[in-house]
Short mmCIF file of C-alpha atoms and ligand atoms in Angstrom, two decimals:
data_model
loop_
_atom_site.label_atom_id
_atom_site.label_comp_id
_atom_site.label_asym_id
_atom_site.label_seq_id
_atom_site.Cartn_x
_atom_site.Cartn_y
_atom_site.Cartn_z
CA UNK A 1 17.98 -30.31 -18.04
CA UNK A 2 15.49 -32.58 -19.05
CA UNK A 3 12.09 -31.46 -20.20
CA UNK A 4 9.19 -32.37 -22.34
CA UNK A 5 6.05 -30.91 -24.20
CA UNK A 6 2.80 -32.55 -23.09
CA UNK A 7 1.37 -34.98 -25.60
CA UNK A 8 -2.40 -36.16 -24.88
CA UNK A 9 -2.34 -39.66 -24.18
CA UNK A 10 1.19 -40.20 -23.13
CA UNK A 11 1.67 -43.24 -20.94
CA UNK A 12 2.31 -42.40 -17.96
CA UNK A 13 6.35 -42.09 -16.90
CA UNK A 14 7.69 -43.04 -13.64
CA UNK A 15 10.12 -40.61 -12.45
CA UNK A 16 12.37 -40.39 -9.33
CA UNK A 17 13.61 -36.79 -7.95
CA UNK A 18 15.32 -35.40 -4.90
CA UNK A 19 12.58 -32.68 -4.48
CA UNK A 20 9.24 -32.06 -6.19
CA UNK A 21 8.70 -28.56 -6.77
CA UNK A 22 5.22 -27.58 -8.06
CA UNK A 23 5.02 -24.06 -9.87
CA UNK A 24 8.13 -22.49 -11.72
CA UNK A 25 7.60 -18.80 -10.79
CA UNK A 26 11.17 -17.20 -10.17
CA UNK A 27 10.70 -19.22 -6.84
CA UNK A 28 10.58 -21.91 -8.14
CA UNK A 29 12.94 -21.57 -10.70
CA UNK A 30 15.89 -20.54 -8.22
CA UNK A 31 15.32 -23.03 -6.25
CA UNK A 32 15.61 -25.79 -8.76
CA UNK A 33 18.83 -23.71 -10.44
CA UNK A 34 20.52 -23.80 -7.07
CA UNK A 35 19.87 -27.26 -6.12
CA UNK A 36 20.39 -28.60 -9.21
CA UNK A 37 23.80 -26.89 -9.30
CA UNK A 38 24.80 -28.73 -6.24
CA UNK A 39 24.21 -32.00 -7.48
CA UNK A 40 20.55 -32.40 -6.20
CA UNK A 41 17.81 -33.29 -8.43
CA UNK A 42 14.72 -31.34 -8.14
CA UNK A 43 11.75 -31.98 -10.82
CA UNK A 44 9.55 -28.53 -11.39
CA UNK A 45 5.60 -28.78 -12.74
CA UNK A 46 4.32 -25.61 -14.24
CA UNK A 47 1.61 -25.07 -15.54
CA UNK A 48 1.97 -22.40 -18.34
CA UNK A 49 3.65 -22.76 -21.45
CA UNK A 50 7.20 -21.13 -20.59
CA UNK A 51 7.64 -19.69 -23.93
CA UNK A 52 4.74 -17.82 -23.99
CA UNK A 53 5.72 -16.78 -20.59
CA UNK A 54 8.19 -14.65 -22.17
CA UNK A 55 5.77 -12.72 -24.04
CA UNK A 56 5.74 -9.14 -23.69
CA UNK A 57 1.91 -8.91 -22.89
CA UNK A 58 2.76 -11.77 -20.62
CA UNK A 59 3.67 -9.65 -17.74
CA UNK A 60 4.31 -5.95 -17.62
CA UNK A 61 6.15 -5.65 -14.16
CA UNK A 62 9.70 -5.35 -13.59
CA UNK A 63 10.65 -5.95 -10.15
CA UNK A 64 13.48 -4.61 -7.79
CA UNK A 65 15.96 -6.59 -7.13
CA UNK A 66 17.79 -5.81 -3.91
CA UNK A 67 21.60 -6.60 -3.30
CA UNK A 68 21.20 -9.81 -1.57
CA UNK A 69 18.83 -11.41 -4.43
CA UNK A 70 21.53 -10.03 -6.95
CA UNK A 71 24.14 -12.09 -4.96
CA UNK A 72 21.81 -15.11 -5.21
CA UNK A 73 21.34 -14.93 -8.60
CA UNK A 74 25.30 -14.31 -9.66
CA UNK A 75 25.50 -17.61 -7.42
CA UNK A 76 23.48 -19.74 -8.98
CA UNK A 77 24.54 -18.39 -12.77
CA UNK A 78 21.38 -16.57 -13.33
CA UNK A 79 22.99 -12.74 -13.09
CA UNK A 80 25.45 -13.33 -15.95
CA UNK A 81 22.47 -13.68 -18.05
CA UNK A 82 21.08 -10.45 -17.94
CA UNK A 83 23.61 -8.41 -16.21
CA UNK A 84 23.14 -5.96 -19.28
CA UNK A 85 19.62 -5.42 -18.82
CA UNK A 86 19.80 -4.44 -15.29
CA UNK A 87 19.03 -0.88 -14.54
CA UNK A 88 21.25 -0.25 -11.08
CA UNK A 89 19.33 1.98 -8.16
CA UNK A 90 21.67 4.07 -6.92
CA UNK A 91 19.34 5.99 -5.09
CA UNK A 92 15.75 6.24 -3.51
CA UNK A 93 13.83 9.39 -3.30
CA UNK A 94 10.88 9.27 -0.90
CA UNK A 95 8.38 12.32 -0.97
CA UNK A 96 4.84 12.90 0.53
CA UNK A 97 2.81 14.78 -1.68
CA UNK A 98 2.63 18.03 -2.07
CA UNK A 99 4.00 18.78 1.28
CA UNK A 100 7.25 19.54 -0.51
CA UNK A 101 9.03 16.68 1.98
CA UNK A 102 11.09 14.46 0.91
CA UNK A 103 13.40 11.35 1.95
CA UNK A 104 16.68 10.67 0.12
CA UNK A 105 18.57 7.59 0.28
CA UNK A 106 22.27 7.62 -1.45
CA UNK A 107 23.32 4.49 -1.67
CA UNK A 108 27.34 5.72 -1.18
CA UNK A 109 26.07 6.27 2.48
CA UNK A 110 26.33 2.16 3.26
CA UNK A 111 29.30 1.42 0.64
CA UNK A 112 29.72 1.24 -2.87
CA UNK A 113 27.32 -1.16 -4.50
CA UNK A 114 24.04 0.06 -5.45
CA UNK A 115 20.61 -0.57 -3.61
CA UNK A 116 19.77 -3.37 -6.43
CA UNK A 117 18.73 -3.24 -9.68
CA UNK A 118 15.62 -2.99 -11.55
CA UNK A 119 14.94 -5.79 -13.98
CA UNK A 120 11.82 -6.96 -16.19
CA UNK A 121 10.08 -9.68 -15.42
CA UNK A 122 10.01 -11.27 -18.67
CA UNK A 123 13.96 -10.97 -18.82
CA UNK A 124 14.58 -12.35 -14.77
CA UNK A 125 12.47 -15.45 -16.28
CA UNK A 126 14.24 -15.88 -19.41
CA UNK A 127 17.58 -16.07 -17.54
CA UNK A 128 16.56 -18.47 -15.13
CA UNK A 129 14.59 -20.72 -18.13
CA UNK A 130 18.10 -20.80 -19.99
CA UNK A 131 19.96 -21.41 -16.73
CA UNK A 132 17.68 -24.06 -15.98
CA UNK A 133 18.05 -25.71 -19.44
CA UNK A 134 21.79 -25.49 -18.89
CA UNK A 135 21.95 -28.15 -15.65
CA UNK A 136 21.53 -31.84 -16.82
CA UNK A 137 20.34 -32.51 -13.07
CA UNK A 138 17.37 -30.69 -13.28
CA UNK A 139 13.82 -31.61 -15.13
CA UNK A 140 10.82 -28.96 -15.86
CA UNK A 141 7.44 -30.20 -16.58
CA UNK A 142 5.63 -27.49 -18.85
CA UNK A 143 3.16 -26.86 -19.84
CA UNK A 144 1.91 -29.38 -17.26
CA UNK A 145 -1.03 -29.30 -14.78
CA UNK A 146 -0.59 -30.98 -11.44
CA UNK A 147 -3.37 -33.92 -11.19
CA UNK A 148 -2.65 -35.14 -7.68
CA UNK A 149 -0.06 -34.71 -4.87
CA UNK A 150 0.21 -37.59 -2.14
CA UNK A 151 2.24 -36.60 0.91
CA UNK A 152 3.09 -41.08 2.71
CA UNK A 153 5.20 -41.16 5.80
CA UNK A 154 8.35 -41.65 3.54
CA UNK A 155 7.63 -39.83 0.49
CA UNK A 156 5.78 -37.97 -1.49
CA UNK A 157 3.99 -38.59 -5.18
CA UNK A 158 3.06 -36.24 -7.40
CA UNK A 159 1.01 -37.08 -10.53
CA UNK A 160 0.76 -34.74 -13.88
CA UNK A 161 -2.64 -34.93 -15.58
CA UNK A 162 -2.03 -36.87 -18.91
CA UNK A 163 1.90 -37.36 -17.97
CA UNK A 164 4.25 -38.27 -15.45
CA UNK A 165 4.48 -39.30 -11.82
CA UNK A 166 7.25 -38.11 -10.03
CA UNK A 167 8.50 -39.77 -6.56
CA UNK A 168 10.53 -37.59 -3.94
CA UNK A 169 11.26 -37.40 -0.67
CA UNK A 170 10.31 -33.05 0.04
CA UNK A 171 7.76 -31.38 -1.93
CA UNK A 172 7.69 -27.84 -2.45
CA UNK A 173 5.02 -25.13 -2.90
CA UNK A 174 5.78 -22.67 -5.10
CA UNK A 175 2.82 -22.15 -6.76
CA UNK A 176 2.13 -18.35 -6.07
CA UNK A 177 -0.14 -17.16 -3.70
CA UNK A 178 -3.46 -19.05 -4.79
CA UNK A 179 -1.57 -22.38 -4.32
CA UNK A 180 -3.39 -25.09 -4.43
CA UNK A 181 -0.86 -27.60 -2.57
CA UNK A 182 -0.58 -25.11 0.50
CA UNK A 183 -4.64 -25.31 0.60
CA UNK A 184 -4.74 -29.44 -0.13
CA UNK A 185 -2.42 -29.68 2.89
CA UNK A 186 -4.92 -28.14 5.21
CA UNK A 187 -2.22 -24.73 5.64
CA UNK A 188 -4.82 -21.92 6.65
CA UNK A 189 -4.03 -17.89 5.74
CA UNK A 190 -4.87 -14.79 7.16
CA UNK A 191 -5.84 -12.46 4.30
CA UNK A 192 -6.83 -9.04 3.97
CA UNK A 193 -7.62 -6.70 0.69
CA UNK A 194 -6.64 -3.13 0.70
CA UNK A 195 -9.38 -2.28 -1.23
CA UNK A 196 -6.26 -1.02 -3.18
CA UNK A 197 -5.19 -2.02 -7.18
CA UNK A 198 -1.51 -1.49 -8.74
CA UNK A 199 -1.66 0.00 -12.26
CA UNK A 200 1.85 -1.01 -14.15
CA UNK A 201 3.27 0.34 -16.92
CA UNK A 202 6.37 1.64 -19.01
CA UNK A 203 7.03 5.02 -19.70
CA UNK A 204 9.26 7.11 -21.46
CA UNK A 205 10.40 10.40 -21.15
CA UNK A 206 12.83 12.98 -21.67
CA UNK A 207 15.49 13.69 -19.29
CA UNK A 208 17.73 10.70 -17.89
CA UNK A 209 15.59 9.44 -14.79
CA UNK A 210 20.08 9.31 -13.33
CA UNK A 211 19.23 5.68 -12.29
CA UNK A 212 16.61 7.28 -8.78
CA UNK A 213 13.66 5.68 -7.69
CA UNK A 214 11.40 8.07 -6.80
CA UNK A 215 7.75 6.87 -4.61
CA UNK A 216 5.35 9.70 -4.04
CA UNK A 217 3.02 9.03 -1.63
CA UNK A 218 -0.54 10.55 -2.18
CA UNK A 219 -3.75 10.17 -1.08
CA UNK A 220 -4.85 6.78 -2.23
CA UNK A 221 -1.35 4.93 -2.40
CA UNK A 222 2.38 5.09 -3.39
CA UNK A 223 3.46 6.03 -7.00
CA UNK A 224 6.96 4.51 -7.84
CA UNK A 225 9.04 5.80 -10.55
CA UNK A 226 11.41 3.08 -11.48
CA UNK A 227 14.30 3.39 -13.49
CA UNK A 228 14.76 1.04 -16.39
CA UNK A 229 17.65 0.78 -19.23
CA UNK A 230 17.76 2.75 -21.46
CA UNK A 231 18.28 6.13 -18.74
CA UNK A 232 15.00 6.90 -20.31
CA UNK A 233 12.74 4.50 -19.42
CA UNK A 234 10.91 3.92 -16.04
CA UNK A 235 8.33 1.13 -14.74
CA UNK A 236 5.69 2.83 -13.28
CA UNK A 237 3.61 1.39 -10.41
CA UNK A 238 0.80 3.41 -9.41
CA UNK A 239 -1.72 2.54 -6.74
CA UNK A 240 -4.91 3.57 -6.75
CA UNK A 241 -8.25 2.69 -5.14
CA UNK A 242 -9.50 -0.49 -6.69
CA UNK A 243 -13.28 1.39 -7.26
CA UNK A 244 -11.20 3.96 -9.41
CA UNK A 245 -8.60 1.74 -11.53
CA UNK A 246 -10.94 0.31 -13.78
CA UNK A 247 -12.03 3.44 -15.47
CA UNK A 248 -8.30 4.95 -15.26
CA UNK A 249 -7.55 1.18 -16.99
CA UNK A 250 -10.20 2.37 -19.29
CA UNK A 251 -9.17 5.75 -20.40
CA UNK A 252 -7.66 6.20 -23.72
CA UNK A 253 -4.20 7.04 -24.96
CA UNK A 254 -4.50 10.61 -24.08
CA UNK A 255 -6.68 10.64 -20.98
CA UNK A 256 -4.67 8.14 -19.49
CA UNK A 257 -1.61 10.24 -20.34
CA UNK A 258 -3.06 13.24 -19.12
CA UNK A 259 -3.93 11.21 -15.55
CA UNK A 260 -0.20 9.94 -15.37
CA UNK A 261 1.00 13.04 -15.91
CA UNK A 262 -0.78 14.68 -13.08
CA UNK A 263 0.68 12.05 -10.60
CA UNK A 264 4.57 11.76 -11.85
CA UNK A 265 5.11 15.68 -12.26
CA UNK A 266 7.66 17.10 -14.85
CA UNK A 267 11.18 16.69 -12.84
CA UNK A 268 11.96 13.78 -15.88
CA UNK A 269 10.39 16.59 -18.76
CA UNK A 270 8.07 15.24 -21.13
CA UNK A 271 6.36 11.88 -20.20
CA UNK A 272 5.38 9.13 -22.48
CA UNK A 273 3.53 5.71 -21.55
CA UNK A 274 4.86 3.58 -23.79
CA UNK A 275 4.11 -0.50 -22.75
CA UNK A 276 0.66 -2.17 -22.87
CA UNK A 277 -1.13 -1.54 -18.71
CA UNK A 278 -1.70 -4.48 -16.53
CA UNK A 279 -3.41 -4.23 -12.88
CA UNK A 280 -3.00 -6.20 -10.20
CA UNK A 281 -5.74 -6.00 -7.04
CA UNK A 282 -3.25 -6.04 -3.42
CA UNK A 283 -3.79 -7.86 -0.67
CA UNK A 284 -2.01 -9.13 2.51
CA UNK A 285 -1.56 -12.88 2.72
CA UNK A 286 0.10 -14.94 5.07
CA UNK A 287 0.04 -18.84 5.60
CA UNK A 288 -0.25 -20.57 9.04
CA UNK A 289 2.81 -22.69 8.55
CA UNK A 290 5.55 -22.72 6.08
CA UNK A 291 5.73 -26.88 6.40
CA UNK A 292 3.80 -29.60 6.71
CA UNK A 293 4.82 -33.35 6.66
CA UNK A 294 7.02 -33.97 3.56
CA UNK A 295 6.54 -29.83 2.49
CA UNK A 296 7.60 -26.93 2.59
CA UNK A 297 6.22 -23.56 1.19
CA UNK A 298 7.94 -21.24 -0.61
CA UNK A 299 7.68 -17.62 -2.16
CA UNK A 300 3.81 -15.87 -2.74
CA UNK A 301 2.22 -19.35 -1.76
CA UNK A 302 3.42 -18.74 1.71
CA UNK A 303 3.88 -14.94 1.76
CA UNK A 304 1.95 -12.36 -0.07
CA UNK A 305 2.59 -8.41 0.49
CA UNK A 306 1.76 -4.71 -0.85
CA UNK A 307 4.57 -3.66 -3.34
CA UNK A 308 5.18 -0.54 -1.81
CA UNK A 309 8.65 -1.92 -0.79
CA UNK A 310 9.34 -4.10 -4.01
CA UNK A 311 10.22 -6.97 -1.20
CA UNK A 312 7.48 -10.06 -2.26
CA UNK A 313 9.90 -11.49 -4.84
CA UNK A 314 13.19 -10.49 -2.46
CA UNK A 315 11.59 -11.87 0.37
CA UNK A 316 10.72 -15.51 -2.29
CA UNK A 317 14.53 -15.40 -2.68
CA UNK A 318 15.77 -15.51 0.79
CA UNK A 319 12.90 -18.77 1.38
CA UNK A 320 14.73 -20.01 -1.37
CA UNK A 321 18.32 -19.33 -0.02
CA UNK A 322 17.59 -20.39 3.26
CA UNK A 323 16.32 -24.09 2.30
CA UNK A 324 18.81 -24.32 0.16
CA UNK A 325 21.00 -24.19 2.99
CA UNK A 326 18.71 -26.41 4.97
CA UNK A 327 18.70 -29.26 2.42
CA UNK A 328 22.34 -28.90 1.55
CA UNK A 329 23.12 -29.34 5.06
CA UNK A 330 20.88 -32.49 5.45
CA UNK A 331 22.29 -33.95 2.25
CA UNK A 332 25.62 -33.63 3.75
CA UNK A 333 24.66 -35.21 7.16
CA UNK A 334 23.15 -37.97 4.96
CA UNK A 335 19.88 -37.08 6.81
CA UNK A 336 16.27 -37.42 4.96
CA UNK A 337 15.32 -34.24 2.85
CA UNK A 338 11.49 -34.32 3.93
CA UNK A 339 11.95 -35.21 7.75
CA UNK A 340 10.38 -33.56 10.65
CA UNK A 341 13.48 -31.85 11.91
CA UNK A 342 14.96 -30.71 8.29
CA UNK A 343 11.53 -29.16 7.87
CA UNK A 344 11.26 -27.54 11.77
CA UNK A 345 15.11 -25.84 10.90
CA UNK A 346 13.89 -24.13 7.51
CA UNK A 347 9.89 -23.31 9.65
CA UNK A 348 11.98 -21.69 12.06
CA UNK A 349 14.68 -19.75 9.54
CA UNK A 350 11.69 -17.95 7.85
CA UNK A 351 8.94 -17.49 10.60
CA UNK A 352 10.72 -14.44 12.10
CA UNK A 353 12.33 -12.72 8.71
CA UNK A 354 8.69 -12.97 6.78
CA UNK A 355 6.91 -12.19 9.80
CA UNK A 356 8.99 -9.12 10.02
CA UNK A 357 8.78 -7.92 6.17
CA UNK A 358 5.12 -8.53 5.93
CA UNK A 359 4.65 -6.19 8.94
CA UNK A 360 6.95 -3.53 8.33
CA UNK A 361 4.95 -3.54 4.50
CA UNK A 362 1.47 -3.12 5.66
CA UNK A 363 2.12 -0.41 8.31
CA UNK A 364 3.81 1.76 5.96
CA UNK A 365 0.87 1.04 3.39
CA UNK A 366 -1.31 2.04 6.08
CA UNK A 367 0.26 5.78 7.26
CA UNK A 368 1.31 6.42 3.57
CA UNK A 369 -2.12 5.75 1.71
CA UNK A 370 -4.14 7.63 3.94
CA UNK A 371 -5.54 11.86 3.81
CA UNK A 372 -6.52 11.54 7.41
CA UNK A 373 -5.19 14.79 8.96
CA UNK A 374 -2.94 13.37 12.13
CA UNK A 375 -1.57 10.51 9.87
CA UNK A 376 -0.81 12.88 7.51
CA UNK A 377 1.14 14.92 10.18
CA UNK A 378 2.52 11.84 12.01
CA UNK A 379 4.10 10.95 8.57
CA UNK A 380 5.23 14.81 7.32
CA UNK A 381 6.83 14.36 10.73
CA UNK A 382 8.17 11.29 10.64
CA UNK A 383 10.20 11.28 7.18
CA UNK A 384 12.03 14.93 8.42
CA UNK A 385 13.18 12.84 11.82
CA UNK A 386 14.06 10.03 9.58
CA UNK A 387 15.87 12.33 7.23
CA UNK A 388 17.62 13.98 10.21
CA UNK A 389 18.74 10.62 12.02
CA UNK A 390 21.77 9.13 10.09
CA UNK A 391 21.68 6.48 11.99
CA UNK A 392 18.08 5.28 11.30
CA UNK A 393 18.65 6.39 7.51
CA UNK A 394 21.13 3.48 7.31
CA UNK A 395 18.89 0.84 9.32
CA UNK A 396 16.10 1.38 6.37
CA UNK A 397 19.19 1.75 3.64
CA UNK A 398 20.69 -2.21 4.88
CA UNK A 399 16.72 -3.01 4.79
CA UNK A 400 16.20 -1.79 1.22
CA UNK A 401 19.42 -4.09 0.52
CA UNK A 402 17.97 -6.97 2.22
CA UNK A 403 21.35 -6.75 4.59
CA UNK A 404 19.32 -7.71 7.69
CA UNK A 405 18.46 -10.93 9.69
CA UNK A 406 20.36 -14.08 9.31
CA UNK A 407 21.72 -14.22 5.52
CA UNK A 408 22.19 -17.76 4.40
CA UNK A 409 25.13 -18.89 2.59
CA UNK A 410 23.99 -17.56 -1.17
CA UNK A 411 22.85 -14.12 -0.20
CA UNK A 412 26.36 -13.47 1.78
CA UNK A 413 28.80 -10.84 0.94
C1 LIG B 1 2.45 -4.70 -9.03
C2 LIG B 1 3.47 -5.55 -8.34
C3 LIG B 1 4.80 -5.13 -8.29
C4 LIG B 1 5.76 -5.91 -7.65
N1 LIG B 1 7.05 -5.44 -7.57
C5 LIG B 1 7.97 -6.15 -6.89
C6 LIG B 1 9.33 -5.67 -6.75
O1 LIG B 1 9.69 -4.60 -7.24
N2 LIG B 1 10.23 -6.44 -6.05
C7 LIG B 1 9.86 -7.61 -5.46
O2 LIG B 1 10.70 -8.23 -4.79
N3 LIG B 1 8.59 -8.11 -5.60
C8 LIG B 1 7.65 -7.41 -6.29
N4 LIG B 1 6.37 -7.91 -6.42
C9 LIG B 1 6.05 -9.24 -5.87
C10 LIG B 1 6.52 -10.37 -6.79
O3 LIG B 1 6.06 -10.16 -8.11
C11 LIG B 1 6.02 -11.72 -6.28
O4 LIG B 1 6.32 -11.82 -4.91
C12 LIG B 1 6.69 -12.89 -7.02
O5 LIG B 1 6.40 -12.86 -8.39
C13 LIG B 1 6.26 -14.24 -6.44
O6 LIG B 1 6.90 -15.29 -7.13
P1 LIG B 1 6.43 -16.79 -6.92
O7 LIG B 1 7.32 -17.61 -7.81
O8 LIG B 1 6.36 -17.12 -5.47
O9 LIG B 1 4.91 -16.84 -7.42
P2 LIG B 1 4.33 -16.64 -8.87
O10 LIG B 1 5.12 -15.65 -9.64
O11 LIG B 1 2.87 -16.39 -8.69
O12 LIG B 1 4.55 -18.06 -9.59
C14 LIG B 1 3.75 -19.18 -9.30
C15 LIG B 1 3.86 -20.14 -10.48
O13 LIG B 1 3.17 -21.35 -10.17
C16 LIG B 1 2.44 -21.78 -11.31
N5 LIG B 1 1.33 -22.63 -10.82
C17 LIG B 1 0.25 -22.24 -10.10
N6 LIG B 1 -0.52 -23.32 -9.80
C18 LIG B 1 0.10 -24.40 -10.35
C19 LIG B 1 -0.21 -25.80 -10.38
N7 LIG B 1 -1.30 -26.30 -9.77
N8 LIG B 1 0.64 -26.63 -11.02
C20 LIG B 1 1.76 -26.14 -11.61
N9 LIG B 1 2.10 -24.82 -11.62
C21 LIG B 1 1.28 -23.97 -10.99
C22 LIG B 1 2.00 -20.48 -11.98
O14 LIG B 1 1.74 -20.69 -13.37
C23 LIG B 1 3.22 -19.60 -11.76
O15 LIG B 1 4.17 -19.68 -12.79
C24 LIG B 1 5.40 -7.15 -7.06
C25 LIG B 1 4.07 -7.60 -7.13
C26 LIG B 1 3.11 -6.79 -7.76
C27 LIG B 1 1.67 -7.28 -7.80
#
């Protein structure tokens, strides 16, 4: 890989690149590891510093990584990496609160690999950094803030304040869901808050959490329990109204402990926070289009959803998968990278799979995060048919594996 650290002043460079990828998220990232293992050249512009990107007060999440993103990343040499630092989920445990009911998932019930695995952030984008610096094809940008990006009929230009300009046929998006490029190219999204903020932090406690994830649903949003390595660590995402979080952000050591406490219960024994907390507001997001001439969109910039499934980042992986397959197939037909119909196959691929997710995410948000006394009943109801139906248990099991749809090439068994 080649790369550079921005230098006021620098004359500008001319560069030339296969595909222009602006923002190197894990979206990004993937997407330039793939392609760049295959020969094509992609160019990524990010704008933060990727060192102190792996900072541990950088991000506090970890995310869940289901069985199809796992095969992605072995693909594209990422999972090697940080295979060691991967905390398998071998099951999910589902309960409403208080009601005593409860949903289990074994994973043994679709085969013998886990569900996925639950990684930190800041170790998912240290892999992919290294695996990018690995691939001579492949050039990052960073720190670097886009200046300009013109889309012409035959390609596109993309200009770094203070630095380079980069000429490609495709741009992508992948600049998290307040992209700028997606809004530049006119792409309108539907948006809606829940009113709703994630609280995310590391505990530790003292029994072995036996590599579960447990969500409780109560009253004003899912609490996952996630496990982490070592046995005795979890990531804890806890979703609360967004009028309450900022005084439960607020609370000190104890209180805060005391306020965790009362949510996760004692099944794990004595219960520790243990990691700075961040919060993140949710909302819904959705763009119009995933293309537009000479780009496509990519990841959060064209799909944002509520974490209660851990599938925004998943879902980012298949866009990536599936253009991958896209472009590969229109290198190999020596067609154009940006045209119309390269751009209509990879529109199509994704309308139906996102459309889907984001769905099937903010209806469950919506009976689970709710006191209401027939949604409460509908649900109590619901997860003892679920539990009782084998045959819909599996459905949501493949789901939680990302083993549905049409899996491209890199995501395949
Ligand atoms: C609390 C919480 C928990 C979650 N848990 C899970 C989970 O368990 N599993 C899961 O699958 N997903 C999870 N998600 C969702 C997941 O984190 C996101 O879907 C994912 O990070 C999106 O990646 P991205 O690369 O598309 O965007 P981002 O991570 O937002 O990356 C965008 C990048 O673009 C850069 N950028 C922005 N503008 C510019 C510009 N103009 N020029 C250059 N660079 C730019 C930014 O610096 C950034 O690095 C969770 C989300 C939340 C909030």
């Amino acid at each position: 890989m080649t790369g550079r650290r921005k230098m006021p002043d620098t004359p500008m460079r001319s560069l030339s690149a296969d595909v222009v990828i602006v923002g190197g998220g894990f979206v990004g990232l993937a997407l330039a590891c793939a392609l760049a293992e295959h020969g094509l050249r992609p160019t990524v512009v990010e704008t933060s510093d990727p060192d102190a990107a792996l900072a541990r007060g950088f991000d506090g999440r970890a995310s869940a990584i289901a069985l199809t993103s796992r095969r992605l990343l072995e693909r594209i040499g990422v999972w090697e990496k940080l295979a060691e630092e991967a905390a398998p989920m071998l099951d999910i445990r589902v309960s409403e609160g208080g009601s005593g009911l409860f949903l289990h998932y074994d994973h043994r019930e679709v085969g013998d690999q886990p569900f996925g695995h639950m990684l930190e952030n800041r170790v998912l984008r240290r892999a992919l950094l290294e695996r990018l610096r690995e691939l001579p094809a492949a050039t990052l940008l960073a720190p670097a803030r886009l200046g300009s990006l013109d889309r012409h009929v035959d390609h596109v230009r993309a200009v770094v304040v203070n630095g380079e300009s980069i000429k490609a046929p495709l741009a992508i998006a992948a600049d998290g869901r307040g992209s700028r490029v997606r809004d530049d190219a006119g792409i309108r999204t539907t948006r809606w808050s829940y009113g709703q903020t994630a609280i995310v932090t590391t505990v530790e406690h003292e029994r072995s959490h036996g590599f579960v994830a447990n969500e409780h649903f109560l009253p004003a949003g899912p609490f996952a329990i996630l496990p982490l390595l070592p046995e005795t660590r979890s990531s804890i995402v806890w979703t609360e109204r967004s009028a309450i979080a900022p005084a439960i952000m607020a609370l000190d050591d104890d209180a805060f402990r005391r306020e965790l406490w009362r949510r996760f219960g004692d099944f794990l024994g004595n219960v520790r926070p243990v990691g700075p907390r961040f919060s993140y507001p949710l909302s819904l997001q959705y763009a119009a289009a995933a293309t537009a001439p000479r780009l496509a969109l990519l990841g959060d910039a064209l799909h944002a959803m509520h974490p209660i499934a851990g599938q925004g980042l998943n879902m980012g992986l298949r866009d990536v998968a599936a253009l991958f397959d896209v472009l590969l197939e229109a290198r190999a037909s020596g067609q154009d990278l940006g045209s119309r119909a390269v751009l209509a196959r990879y529109q199509r691929w994704r309308r139906f799979d996102n459309t889907l997710m984001l769905a099937m995410t903010d209806g469950l948000n919506r009976l689970f995060s709710n006191a209401v006394p027939p949604l409460r009943l509908a649900r109590e109801l619901g997860l003892a048919v679920v539990h009782r139906m084998p045959l819909m248990k599996r459905v949501f099991m493949r789901h939680a594996m990302g083993m549905v749809g049409e899996l491209p090439q890199l995501m395949r068994g």
